[in-house]
PDB file of C-alpha atoms in Angstrom:
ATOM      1  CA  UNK P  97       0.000   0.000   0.000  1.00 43.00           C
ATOM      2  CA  UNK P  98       1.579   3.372  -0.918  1.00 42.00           C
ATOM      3  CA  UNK P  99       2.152   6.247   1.903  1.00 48.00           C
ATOM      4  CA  UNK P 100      -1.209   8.103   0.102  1.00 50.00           C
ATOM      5  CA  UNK P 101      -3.073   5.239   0.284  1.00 50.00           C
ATOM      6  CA  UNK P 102      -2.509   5.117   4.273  1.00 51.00           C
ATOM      7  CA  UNK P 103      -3.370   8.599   4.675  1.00 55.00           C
ATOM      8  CA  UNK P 104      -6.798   8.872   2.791  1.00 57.00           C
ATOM      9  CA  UNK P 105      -7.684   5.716   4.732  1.00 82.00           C
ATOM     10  CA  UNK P 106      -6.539   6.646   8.644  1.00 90.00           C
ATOM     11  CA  UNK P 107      -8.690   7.497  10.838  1.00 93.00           C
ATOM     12  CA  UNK P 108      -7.992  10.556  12.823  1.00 94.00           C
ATOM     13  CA  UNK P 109      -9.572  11.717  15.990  1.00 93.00           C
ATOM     14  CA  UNK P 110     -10.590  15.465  15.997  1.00 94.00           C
ATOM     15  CA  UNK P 111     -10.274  17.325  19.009  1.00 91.00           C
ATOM     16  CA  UNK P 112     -10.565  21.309  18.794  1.00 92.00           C
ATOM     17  CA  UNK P 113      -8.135  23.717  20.905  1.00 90.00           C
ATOM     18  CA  UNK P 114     -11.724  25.033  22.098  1.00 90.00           C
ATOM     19  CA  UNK P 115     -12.510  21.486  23.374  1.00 90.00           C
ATOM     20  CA  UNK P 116     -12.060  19.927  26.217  1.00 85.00           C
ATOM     21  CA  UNK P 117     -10.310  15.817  26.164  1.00 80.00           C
ATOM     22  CA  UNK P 118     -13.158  13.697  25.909  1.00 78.00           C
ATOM     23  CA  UNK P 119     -13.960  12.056  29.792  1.00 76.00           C
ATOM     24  CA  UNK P 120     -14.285   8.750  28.163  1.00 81.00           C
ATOM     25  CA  UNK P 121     -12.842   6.673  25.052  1.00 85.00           C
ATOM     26  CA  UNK P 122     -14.285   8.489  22.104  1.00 87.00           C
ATOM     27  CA  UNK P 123     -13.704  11.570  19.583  1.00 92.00           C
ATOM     28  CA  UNK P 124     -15.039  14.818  19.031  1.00 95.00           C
ATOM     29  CA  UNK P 125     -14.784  14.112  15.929  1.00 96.00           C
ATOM     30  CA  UNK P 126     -13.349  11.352  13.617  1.00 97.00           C
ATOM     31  CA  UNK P 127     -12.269  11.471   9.933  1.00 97.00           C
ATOM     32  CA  UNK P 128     -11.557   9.184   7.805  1.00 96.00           C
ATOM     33  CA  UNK P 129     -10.890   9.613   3.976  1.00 95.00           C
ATOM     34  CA  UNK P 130     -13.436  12.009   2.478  1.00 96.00           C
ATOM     35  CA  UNK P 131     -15.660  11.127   5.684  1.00 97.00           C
ATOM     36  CA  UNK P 132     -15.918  12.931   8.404  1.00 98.00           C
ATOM     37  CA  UNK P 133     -18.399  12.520  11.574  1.00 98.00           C
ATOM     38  CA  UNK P 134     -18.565  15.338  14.186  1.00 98.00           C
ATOM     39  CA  UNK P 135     -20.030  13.036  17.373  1.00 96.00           C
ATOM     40  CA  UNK P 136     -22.547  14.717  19.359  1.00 95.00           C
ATOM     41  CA  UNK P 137     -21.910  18.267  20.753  1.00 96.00           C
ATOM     42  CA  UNK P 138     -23.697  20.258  23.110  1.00 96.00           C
ATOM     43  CA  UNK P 139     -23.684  24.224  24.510  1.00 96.00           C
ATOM     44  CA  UNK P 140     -20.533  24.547  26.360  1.00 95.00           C
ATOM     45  CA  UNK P 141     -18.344  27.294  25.919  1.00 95.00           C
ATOM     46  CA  UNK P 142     -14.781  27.491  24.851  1.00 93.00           C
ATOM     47  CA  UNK P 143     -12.949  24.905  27.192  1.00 89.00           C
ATOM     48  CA  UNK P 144     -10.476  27.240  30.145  1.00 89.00           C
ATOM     49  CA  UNK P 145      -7.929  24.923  31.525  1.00 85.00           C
ATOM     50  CA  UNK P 146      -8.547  23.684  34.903  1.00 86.00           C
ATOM     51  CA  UNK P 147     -12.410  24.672  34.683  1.00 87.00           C
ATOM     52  CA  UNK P 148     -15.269  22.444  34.310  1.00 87.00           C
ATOM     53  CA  UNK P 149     -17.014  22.424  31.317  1.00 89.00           C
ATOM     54  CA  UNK P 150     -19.751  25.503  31.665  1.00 92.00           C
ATOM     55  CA  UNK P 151     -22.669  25.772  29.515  1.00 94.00           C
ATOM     56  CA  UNK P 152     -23.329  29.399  27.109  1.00 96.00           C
ATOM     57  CA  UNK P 153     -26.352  30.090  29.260  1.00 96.00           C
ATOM     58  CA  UNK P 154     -29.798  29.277  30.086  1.00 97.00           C
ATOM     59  CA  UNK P 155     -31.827  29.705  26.816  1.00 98.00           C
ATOM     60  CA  UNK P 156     -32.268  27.573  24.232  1.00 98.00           C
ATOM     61  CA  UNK P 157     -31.001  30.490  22.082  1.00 98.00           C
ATOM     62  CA  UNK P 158     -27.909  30.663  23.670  1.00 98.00           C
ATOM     63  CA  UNK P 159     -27.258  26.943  23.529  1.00 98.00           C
ATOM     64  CA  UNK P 160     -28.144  26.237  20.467  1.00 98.00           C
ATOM     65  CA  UNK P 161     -25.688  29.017  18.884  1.00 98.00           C
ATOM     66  CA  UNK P 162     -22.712  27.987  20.967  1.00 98.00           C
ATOM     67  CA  UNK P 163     -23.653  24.423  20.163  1.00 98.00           C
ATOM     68  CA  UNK P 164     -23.474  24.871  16.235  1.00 98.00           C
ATOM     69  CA  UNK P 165     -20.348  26.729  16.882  1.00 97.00           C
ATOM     70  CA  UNK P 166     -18.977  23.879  18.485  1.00 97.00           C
ATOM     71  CA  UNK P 167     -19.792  21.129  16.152  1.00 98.00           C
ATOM     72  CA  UNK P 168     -18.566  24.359  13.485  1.00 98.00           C
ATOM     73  CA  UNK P 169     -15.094  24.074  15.183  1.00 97.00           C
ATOM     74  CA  UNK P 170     -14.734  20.025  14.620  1.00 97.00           C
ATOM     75  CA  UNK P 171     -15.795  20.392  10.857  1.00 98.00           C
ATOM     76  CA  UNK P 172     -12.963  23.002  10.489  1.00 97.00           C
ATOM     77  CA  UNK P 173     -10.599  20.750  12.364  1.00 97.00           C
ATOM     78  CA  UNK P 174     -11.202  17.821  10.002  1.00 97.00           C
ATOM     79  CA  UNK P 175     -10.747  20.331   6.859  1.00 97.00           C
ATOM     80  CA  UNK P 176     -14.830  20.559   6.355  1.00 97.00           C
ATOM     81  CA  UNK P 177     -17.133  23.291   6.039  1.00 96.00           C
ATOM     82  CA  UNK P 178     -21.078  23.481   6.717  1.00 97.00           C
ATOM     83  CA  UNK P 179     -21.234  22.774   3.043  1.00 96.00           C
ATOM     84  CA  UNK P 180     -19.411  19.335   3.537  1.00 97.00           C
ATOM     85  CA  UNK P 181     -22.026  19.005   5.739  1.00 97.00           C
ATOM     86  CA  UNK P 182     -24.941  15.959   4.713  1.00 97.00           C
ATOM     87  CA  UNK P 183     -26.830  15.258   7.672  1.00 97.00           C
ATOM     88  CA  UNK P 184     -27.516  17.389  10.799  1.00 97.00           C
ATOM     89  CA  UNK P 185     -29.379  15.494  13.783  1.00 97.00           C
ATOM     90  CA  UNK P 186     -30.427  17.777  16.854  1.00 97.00           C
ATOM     91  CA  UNK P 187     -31.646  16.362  19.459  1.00 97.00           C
ATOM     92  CA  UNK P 188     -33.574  18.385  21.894  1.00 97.00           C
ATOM     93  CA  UNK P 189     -35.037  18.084  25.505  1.00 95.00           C
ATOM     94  CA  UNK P 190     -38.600  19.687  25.664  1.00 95.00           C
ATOM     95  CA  UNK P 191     -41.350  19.175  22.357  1.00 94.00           C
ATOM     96  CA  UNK P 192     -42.049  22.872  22.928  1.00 96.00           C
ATOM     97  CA  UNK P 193     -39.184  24.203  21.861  1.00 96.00           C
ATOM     98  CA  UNK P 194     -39.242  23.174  17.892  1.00 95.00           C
ATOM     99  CA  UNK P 195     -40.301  26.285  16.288  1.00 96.00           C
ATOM    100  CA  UNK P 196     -37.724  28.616  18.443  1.00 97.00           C
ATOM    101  CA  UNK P 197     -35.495  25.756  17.483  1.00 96.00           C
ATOM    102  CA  UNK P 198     -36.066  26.368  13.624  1.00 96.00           C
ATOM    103  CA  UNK P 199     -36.038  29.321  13.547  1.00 97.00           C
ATOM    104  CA  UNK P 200     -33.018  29.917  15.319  1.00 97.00           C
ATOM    105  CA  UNK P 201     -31.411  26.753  12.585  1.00 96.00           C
ATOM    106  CA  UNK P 202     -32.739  28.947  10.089  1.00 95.00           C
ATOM    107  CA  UNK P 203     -31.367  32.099  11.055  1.00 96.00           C
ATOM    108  CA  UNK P 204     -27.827  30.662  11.932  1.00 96.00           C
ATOM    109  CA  UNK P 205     -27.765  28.851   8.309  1.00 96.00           C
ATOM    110  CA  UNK P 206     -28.830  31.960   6.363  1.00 95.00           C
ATOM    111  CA  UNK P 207     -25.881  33.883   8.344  1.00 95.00           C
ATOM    112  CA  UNK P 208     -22.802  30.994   7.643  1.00 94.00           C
ATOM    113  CA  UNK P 209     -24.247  31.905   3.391  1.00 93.00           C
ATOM    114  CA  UNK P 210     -25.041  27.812   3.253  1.00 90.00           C
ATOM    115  CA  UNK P 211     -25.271  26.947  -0.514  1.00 87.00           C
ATOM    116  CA  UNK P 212     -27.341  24.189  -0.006  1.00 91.00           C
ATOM    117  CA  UNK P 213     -29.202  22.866   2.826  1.00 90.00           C
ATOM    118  CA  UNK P 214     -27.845  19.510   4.906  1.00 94.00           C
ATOM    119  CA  UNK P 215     -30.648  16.486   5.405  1.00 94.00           C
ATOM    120  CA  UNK P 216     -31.464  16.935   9.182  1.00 94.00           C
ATOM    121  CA  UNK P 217     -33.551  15.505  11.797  1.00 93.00           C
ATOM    122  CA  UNK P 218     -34.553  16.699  15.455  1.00 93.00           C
ATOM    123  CA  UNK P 219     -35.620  14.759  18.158  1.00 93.00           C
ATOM    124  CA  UNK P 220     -36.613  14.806  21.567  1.00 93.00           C
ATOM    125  CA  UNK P 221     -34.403  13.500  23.858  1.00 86.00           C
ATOM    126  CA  UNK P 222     -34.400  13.633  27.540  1.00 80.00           C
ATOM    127  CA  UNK P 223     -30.915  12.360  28.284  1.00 83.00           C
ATOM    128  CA  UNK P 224     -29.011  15.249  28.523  1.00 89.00           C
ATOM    129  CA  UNK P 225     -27.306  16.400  31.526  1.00 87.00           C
ATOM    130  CA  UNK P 226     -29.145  18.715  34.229  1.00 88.00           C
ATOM    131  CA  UNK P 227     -29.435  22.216  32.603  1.00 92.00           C
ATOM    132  CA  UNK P 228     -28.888  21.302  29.041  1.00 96.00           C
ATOM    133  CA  UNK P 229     -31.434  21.774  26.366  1.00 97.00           C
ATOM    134  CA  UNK P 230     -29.922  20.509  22.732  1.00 97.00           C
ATOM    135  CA  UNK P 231     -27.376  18.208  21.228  1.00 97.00           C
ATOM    136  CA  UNK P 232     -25.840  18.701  17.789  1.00 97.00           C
ATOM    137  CA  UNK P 233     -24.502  15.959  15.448  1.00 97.00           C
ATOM    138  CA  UNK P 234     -23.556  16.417  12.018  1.00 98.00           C
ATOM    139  CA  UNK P 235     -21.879  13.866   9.006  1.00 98.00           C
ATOM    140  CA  UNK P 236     -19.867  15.768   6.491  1.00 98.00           C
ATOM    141  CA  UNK P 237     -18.322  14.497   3.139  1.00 98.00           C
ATOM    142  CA  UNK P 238     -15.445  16.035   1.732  1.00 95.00           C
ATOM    143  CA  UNK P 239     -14.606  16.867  -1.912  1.00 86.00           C
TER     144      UNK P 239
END
């Protein structure tokens, strides 16, 4: 196998300078080839060392913005773009909060100038730790 070979087919864990090291065996973030999967982010801000993760606020607003930029930062870190991007999956806490949820997707989407529109999905979800209110996944394809 040549040395290109090997490096379009490794698979390389993604972790942000913005992130904190995952508390358990997984990735950010993984890429592989042309594929790359940004694992499931939620609304904390920019990691400080020595500090505990803290969320962006108390809103869904807030979240869901600091959220998008997080799973923004692991596309970047893998070489991707929201273009790249194919599938977004949000999962969310509370039923009520779809609409502010769209709209708030909407807004964010029109703002990054996204030529085209990822597949996406949101579900409700009642998992999340005490406090937060939306998870972000997203599957992005390269070239």
């Amino acid at each position: 196998m040549s040395d290109k070979t090997a490096s379009t087919t490794a698979k390389t864990a993604l972790t942000p300078a913005t992130h904190t090291t995952p508390p358990a065996k997984f990735s950010h973030g993984v890429r592989k080839g042309n594929i790359l999967q940004v694992a499931g982010q939620v609304g904390f801000l920019p990691a400080v060392e020595g500090q505990a993760p803290t969320p962006a606020g108390p809103t869904l607003r807030e979240q869901t913005l600091q959220t998008l930029a997080n799973v923004k930062a692991i596309l970047e870190e893998g070489g991707a773009s929201w273009d790249d991007a194919m599938m977004v999956r949000v999962y969310l806490t509370d039923v009520d909060h779809f609409a502010e949820m769209n709209a708030i997707y909407n807004q964010y989407f029109e703002e990054q100038g996204l030529k085209e529109a990822p597949a996406a999905r949101t579900t409700v979800y009642v998992g999340l730790p005490k406090g937060l209110l939306v998870e972000i996944d997203a599957l992005a394809v390269l070239g």
